[in-house]
CSV table of C-alpha atoms in Angstrom, one decimal:
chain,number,residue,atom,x,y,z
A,44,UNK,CA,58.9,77.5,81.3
A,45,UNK,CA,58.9,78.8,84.7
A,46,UNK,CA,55.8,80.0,86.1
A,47,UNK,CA,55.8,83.7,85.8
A,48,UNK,CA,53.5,84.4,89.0
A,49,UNK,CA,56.8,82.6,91.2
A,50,UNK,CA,59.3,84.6,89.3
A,51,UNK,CA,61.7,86.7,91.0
A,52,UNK,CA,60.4,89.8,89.1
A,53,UNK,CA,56.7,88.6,90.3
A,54,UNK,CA,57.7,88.2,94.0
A,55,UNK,CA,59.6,91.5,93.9
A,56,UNK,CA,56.1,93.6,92.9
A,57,UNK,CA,53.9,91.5,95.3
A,58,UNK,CA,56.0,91.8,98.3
A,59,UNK,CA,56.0,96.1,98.0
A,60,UNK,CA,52.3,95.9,97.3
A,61,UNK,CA,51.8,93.9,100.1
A,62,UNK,CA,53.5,96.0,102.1
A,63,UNK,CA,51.4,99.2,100.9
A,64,UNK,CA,48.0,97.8,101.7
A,65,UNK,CA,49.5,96.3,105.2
A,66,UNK,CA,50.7,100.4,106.0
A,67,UNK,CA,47.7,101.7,104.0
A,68,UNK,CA,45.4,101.4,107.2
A,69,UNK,CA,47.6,103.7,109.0
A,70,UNK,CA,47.2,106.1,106.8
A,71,UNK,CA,44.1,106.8,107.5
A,72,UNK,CA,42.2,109.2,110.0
A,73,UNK,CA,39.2,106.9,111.0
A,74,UNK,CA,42.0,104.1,112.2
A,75,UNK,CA,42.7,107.1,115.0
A,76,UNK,CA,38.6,108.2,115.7
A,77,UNK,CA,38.1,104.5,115.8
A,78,UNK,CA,41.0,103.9,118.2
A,79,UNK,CA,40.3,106.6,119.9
A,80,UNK,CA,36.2,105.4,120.6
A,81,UNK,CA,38.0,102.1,121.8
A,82,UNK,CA,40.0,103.9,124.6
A,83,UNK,CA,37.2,105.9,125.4
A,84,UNK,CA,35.1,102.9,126.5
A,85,UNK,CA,37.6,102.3,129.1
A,86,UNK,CA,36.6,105.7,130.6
A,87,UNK,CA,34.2,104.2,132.9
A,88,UNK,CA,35.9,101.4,134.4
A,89,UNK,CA,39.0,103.6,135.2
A,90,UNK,CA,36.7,105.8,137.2
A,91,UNK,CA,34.9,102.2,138.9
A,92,UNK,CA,38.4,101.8,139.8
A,93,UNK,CA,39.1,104.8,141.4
A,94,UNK,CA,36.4,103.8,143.7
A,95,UNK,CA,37.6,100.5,144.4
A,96,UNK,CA,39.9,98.7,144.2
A,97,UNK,CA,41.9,101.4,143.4
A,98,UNK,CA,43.9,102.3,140.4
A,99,UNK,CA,47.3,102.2,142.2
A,100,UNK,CA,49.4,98.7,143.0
A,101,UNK,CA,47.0,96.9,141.2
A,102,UNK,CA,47.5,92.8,141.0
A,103,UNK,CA,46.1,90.9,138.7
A,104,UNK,CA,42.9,89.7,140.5
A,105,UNK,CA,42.1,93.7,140.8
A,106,UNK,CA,42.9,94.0,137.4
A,107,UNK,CA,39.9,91.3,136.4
A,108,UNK,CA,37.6,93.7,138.7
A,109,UNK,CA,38.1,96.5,136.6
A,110,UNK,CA,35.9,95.5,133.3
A,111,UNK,CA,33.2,93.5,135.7
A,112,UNK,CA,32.1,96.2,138.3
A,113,UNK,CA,30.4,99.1,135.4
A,114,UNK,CA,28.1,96.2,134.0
A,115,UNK,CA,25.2,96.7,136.3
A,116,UNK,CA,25.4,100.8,136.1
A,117,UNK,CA,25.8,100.2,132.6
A,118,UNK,CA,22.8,98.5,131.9
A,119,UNK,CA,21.0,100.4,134.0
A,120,UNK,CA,22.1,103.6,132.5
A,121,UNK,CA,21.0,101.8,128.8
A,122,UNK,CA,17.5,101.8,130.3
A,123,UNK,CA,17.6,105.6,129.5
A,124,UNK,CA,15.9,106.6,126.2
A,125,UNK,CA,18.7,109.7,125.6
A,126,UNK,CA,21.7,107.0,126.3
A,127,UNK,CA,21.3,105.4,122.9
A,128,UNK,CA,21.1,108.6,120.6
A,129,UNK,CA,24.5,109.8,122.6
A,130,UNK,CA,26.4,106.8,121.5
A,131,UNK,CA,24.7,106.6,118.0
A,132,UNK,CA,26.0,110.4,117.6
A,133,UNK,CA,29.4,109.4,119.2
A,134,UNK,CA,29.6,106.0,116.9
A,135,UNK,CA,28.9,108.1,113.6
A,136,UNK,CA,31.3,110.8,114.7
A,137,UNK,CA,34.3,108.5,115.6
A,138,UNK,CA,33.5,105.2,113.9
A,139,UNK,CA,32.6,106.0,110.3
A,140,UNK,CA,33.4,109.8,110.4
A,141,UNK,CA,33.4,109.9,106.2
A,142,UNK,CA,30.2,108.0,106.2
A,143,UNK,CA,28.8,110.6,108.9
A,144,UNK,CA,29.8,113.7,106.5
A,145,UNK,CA,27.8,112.2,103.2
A,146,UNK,CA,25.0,111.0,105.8
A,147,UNK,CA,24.7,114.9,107.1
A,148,UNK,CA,25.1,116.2,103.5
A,149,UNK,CA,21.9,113.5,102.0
A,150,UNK,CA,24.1,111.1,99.6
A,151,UNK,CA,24.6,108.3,102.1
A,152,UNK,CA,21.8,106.7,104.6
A,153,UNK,CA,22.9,106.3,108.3
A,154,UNK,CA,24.1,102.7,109.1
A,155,UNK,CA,24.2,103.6,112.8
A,156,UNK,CA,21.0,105.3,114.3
A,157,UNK,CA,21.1,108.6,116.3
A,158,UNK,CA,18.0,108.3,117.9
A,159,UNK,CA,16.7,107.8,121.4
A,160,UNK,CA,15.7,104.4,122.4
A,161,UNK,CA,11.7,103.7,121.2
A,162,UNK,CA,11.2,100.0,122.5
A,163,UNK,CA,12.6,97.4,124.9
A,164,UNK,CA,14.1,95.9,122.2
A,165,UNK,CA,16.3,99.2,121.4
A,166,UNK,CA,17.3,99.4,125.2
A,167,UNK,CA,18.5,96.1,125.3
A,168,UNK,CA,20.9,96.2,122.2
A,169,UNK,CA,22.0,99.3,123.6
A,170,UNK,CA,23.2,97.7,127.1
A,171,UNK,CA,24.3,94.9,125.2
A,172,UNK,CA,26.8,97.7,122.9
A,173,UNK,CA,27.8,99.4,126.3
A,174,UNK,CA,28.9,96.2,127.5
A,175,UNK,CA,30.8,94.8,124.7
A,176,UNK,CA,31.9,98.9,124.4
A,177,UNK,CA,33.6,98.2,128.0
A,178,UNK,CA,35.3,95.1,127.4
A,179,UNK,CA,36.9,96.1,124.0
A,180,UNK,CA,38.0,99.1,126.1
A,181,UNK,CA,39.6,97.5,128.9
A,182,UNK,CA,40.8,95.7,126.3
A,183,UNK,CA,42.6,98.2,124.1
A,184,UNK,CA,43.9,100.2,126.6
A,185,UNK,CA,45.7,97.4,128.6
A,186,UNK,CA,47.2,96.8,125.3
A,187,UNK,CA,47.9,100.1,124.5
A,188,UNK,CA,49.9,100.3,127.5
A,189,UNK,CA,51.7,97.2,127.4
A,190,UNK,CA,52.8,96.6,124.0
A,191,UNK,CA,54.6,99.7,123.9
A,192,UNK,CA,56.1,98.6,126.8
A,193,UNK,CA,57.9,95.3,125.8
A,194,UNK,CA,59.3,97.3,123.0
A,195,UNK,CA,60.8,99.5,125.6
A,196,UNK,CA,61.9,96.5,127.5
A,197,UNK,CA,63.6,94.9,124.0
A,198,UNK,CA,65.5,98.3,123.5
A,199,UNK,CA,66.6,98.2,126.9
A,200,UNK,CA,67.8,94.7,127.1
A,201,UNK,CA,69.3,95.1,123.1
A,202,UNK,CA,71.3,98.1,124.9
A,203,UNK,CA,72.7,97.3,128.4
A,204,UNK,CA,70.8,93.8,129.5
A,205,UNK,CA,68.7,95.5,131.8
A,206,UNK,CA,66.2,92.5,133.0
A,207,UNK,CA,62.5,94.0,132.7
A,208,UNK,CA,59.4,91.8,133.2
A,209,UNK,CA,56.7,93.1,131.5
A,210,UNK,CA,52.9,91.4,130.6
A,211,UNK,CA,54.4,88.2,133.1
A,212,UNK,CA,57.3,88.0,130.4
A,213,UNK,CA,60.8,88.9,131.7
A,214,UNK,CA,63.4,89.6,128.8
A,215,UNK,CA,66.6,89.4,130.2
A,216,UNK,CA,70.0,89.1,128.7
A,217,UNK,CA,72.3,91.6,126.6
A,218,UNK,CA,71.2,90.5,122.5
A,219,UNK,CA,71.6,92.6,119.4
A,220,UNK,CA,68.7,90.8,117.9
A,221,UNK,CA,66.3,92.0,120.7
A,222,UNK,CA,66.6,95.3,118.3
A,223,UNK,CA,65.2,93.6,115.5
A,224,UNK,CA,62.3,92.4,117.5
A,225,UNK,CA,61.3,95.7,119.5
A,226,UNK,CA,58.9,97.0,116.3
A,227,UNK,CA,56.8,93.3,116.4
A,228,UNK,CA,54.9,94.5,119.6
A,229,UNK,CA,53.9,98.1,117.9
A,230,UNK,CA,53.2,96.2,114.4
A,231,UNK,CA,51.4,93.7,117.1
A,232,UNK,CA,49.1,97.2,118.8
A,233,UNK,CA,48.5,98.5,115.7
A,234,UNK,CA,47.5,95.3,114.1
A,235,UNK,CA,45.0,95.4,117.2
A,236,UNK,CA,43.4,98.5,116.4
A,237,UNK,CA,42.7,98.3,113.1
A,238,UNK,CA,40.5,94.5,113.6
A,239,UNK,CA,39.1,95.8,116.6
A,240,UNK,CA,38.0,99.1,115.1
A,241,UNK,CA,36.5,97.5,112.1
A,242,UNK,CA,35.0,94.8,114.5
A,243,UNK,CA,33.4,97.1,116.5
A,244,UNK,CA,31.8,99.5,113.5
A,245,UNK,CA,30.4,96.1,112.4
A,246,UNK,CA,28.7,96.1,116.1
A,247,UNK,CA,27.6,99.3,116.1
A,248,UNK,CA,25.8,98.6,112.8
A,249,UNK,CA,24.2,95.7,114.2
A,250,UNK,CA,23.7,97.1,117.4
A,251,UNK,CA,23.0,101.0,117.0
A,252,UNK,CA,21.9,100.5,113.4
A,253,UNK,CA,18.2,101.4,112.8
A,254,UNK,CA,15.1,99.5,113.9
A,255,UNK,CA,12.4,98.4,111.5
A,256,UNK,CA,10.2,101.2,112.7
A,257,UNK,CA,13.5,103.6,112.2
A,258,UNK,CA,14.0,102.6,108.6
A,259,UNK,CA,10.0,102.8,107.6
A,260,UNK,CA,10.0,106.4,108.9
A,261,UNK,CA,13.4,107.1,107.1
A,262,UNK,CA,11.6,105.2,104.0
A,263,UNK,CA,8.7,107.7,104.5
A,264,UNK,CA,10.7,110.5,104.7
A,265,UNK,CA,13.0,109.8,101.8
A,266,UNK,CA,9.1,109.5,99.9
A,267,UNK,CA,8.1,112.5,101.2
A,268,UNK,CA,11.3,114.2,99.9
A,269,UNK,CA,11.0,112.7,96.4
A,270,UNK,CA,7.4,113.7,96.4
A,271,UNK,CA,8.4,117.6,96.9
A,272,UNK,CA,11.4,117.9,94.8
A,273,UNK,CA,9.0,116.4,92.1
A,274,UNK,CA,6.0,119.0,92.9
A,275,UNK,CA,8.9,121.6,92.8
A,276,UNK,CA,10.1,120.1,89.6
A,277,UNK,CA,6.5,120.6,88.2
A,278,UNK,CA,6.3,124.0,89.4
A,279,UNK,CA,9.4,124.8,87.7
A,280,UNK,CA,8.1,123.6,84.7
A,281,UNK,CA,4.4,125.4,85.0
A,282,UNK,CA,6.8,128.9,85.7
A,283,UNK,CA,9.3,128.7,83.5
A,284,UNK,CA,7.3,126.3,80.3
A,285,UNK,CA,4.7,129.5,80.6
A,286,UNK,CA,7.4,132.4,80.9
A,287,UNK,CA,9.4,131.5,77.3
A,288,UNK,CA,5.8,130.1,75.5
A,289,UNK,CA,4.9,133.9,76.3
A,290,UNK,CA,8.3,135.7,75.1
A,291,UNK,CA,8.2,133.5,72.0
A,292,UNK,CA,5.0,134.2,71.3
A,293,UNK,CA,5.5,138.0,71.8
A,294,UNK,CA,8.6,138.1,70.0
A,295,UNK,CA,7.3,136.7,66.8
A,296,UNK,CA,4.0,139.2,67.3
A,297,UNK,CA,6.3,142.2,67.6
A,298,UNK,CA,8.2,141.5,64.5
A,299,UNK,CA,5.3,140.2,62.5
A,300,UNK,CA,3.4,143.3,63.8
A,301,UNK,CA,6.4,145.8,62.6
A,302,UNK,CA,5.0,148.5,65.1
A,303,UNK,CA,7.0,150.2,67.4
A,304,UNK,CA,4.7,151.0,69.7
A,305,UNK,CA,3.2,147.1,69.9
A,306,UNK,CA,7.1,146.1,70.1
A,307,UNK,CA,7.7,148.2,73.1
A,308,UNK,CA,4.1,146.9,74.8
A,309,UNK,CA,6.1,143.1,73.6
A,310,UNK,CA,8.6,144.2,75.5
A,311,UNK,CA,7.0,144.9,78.5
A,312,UNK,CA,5.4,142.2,78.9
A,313,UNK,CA,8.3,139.8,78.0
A,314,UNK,CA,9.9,141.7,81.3
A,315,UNK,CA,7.4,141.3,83.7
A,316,UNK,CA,6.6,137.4,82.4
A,317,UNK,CA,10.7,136.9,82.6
A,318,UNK,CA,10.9,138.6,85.7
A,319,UNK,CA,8.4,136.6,87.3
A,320,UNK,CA,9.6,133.3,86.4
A,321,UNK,CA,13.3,134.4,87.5
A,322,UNK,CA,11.7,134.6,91.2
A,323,UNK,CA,10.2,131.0,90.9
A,324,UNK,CA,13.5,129.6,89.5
A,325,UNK,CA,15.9,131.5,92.2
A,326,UNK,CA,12.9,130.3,95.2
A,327,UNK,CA,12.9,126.7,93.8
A,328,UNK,CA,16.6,126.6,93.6
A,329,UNK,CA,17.0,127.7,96.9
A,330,UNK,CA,14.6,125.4,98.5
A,331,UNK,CA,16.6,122.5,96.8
A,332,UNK,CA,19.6,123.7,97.9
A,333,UNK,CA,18.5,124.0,101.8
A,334,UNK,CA,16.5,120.3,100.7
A,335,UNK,CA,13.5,121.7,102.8
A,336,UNK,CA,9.6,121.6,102.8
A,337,UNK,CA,8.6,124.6,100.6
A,338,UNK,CA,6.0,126.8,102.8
A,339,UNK,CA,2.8,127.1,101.3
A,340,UNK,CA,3.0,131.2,102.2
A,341,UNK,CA,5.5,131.7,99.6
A,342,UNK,CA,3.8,129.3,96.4
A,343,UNK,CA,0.9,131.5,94.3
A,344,UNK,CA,-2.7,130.8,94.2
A,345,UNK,CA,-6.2,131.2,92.2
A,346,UNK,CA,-6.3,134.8,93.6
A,347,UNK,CA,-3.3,135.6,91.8
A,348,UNK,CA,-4.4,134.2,88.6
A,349,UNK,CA,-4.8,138.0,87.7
A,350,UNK,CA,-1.5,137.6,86.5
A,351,UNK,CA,-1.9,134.6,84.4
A,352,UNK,CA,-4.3,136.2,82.4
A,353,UNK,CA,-2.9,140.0,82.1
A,354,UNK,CA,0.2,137.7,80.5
A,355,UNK,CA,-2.1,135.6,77.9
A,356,UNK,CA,-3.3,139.1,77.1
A,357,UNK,CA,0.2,140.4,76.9
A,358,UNK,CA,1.2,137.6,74.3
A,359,UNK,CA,-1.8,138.6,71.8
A,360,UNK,CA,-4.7,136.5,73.0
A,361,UNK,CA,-8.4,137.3,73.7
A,362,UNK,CA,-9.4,136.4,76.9
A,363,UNK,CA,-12.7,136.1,77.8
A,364,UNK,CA,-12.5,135.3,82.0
A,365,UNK,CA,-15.2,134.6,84.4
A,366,UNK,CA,-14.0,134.4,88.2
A,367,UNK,CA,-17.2,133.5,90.4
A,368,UNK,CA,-17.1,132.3,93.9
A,369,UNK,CA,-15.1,132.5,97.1
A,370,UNK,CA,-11.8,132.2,96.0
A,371,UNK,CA,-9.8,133.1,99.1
A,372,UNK,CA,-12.4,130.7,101.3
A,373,UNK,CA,-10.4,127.7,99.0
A,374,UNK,CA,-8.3,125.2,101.1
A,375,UNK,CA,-4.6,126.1,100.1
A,376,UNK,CA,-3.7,122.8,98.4
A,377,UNK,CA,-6.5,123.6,96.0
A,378,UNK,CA,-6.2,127.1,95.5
A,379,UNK,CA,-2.2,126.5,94.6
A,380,UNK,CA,-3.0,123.4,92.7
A,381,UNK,CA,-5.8,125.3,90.7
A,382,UNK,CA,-3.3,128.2,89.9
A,383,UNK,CA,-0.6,125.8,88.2
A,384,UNK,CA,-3.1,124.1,86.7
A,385,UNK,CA,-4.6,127.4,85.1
A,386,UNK,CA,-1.1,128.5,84.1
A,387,UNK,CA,-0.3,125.4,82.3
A,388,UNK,CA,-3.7,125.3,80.5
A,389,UNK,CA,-2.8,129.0,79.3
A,390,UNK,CA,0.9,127.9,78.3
A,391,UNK,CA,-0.6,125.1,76.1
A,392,UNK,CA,-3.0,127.2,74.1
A,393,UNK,CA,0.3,129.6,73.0
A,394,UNK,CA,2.4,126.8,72.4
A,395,UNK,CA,-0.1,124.7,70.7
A,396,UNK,CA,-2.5,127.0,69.4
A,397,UNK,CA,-1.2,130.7,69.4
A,398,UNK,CA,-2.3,133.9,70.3
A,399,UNK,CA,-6.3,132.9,69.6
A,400,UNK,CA,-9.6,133.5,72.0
A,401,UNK,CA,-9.4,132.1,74.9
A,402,UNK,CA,-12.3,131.1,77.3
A,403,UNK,CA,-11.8,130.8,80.9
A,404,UNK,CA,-14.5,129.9,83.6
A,405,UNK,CA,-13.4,129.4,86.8
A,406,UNK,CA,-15.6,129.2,89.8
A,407,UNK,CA,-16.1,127.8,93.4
A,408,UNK,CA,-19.6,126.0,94.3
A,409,UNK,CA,-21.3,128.1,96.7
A,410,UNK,CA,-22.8,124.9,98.0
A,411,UNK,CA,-20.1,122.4,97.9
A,412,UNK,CA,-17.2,124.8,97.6
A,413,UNK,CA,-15.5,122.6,94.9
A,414,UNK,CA,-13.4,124.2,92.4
A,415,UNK,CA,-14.2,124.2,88.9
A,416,UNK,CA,-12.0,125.5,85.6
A,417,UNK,CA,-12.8,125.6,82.3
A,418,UNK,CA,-10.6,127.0,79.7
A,419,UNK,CA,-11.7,126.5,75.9
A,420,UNK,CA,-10.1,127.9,72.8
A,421,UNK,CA,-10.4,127.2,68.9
A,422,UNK,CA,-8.8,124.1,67.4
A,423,UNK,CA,-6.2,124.6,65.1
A,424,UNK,CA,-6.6,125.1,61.6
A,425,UNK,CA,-5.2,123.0,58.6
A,426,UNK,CA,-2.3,125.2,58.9
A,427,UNK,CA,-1.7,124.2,62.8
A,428,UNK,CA,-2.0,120.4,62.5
A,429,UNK,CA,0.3,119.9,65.9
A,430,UNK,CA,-2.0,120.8,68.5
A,431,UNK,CA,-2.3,119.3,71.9
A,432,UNK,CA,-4.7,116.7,70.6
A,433,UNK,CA,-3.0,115.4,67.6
A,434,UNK,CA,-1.7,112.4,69.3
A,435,UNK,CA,-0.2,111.0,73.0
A,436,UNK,CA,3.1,111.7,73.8
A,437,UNK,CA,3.7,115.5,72.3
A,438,UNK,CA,4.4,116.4,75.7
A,439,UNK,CA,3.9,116.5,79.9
A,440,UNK,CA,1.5,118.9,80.1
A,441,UNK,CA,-2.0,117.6,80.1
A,442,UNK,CA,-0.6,114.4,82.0
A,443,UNK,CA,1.0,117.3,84.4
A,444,UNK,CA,-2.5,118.4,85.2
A,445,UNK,CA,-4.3,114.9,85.6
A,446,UNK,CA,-1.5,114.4,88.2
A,447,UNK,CA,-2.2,117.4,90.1
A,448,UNK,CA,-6.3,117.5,89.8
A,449,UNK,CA,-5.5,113.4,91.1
A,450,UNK,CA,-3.6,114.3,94.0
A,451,UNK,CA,-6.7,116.4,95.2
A,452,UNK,CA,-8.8,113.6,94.5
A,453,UNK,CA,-10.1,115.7,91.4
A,454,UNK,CA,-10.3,114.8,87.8
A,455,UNK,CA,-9.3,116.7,84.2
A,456,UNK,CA,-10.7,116.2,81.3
A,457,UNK,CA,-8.9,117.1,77.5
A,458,UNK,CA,-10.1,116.7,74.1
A,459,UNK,CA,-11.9,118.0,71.5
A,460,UNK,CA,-15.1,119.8,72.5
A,461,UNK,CA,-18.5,121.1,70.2
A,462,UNK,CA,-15.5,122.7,67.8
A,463,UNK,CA,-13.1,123.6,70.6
A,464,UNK,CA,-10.5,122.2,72.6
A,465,UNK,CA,-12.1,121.9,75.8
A,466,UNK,CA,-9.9,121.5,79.5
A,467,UNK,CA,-11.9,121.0,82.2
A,468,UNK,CA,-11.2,120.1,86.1
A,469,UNK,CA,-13.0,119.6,89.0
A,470,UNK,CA,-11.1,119.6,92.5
A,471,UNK,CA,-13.3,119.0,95.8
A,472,UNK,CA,-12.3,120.9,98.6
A,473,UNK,CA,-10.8,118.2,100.3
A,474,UNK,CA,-8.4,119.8,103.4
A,475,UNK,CA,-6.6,116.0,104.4
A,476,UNK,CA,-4.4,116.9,101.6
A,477,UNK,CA,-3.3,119.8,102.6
A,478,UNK,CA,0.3,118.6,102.3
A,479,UNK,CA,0.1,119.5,98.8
């Protein structure tokens, strides 16, 4: 049986998909940015030449001159902190442009560094990239040149026999088959481009790639990033977790209560708790979006906890709230940390508990100026077996709150307390965390 990966049929599919991923390169944008960073690094010896020995009736020893005399400049010009972020920005743009785009948009870390130089250690890779940037250069653009030549010269000579010497060959004689060699020295140029461009973005990694100090401070950034879009997360969950516990709660009030004039206070107050999560949701969303720090102007506080408790009133419960102590003297991490903390306390005891008393004591040590808060309501009857101590795992937010109060280097405390369900937290006013 013959071997059906040697078949004709076999041979017939391989040799047109061969041919597809030999053309495929070209194809392709980045071959050009790539090929045109490789012509560019000839920049600087043409205008050395200018100088001397002169770009005009060149030999060959002048020729050998042209990608020796930029070395010293360049590595002197290396020495300059600003020289490495220009060719990191230059390398990203033209070497691994696609790369570049996901890098700007956040889905793809930088291989290539666009950074000024921090250490000798940066300034020498960076001369050492010039250098080998210079060579490949010269390089590429004496190739450019020529190749494209000799297929001139293999025309010619296929044509009329018009001797041409060209790269120290000289193709004389009047063939036909000169024709059929004319494309080799394109295929050869292009063949030339496409190593040398994939060589050289393997240099500039290596080269231009990030330091160890670079990648810890992108490592700390990325952190620092993960860390807000988590307290945003949390936020999001405080605002909106608090907004529907009160609409549900209202909503099933109103229709229990059958009174229109209760229904239309329900109503109310199912607007303003709606309306005030909407602006959380659209301020979160578009902090995401821009992937920025959120500014601590724009994020509530203790001194707008007013509004948590006129909506814990709104949805049917007592409240009986005690505010003592310098609230606006709080450092801001604590003060926005305490309000959360307060609005997800009051979101639990409607979810978990209904519209029952509530006790809330919150106050800031005149002597110490720590926050304290307090919030205490019954525990459920037999008919209310699921409340927020019936078990671990009924939900995030009590574990929500230790993570905050621990953040501040504070501490919560949950349970069961002289016949009520007792939450109480203690945050020092400690202003290093005022990254919060």
């Amino acid at each position: 049986m013959a071997d059906v990966s040697t078949s004709p049929a076999a041979l017939a599919t391989r040799i047109p998909r061969a041919a597809r991923a030999a053309v495929a390169p070209l194809a392709r944008a980045v071959t050009y940015t790539r090929w045109l960073h490789l012509l560019m690094g000839a920049v600087v010896a043409a205008a050395c030449g200018l100088v001397y020995p002169g770009l005009f009736d060149l030999r060959t020893a002048d020729l050998l001159w042209l990608p020796v005399l930029p070395v010293l400049p360049l590595v002197a010009v290396a020495m300059v902190p600003a020289t490495r972020l220009a060719e990191g920005l230059q390398a990203r743009l033209l070497l691994t442009p696609g790369e570049h785009a996901r890098h700007q948009q956040g889905h793809l870390a930088p291989r290539i560094a666009a950074a000024p130089s921090a250490s000798r250690g940066d300034r020498a890779r960076t001369a050492l990239w010039l250098v080998l940037r210079l060579e490949a250069g010269c390089l590429t653009a004496l190739l450019s040149v020529q190749l494209p030549n000799v297929t001139g010269a293999l025309v010619a000579a296929a044509s009329d026999g018009t001797p041409t010497a060209v790269m120290g060959l000289r193709i004389s004689g009047h063939h036909w088959w000169y024709a059929l060699l004319a494309p080799l020295p394109l295929a050869a140029l292009m063949a030339l481009v496409v190593a040398a461009g994939s060589l050289m973005t393997a240099a500039a990694t290596r080269l231009l790639g990030p330091s160890a100090a670079e990648r810890l401070t992108a490592l700390e950034e990325r952190t620092e990033r993960l860390l807000e879009h988590n307290r945003l997360a949390r936020e999001l969950h405080d605002s909106i977790g608090h907004a529907l516990t009160v609409a549900v709660v209202q909503a099933g009030a109103a229709r229990a209560a059958g009174s229109a004039e209760f229904t239309d206070r329900a109503l109310a107050a199912i607007e303003e708790t709606g309306r005030s999560a909407l602006e959380d949701l659209e301020r979160v969303l578009r902090l995401l979006r821009e992937d920025t720090a959120r500014g601590p102007a724009d994020r509530p506080g203790l001194t707008d906890a007013e509004r948590l408790l006129e909506s814990a009133r709104a949805a049917g419960s007592t409240l009986d709230a005690e505010v003592t102590g310098p609230l606006e003297e709080l450092p801001g991490p604590v003060s926005r940390e305490g309000y959360r903390i307060l609005q997800e306390a009051l979101t639990n005891v409607l979810r978990h508990a209904g519209p029952v008393p509530v006790t809330v004591r919150v106050a800031v040590a005149a002597d110490t100026g720590a926050l304290r808060l307090d919030v205490r309501n019954p525990l459920p009857g037999p008919g209310r077996p699921d409340g927020p101590f019936a078990g671990p795992g009924r939900g995030t937010g009590l574990r929500g709150i230790r993570e905050r109060a621990a953040l501040l280097g504070g501490e919560a405390e949950a349970g069961p307390y002289e016949g009520e369900w007792r939450l109480s937290v203690t945050l020092p006013p400690d202003r290093s965390h005022a990254h919060v």
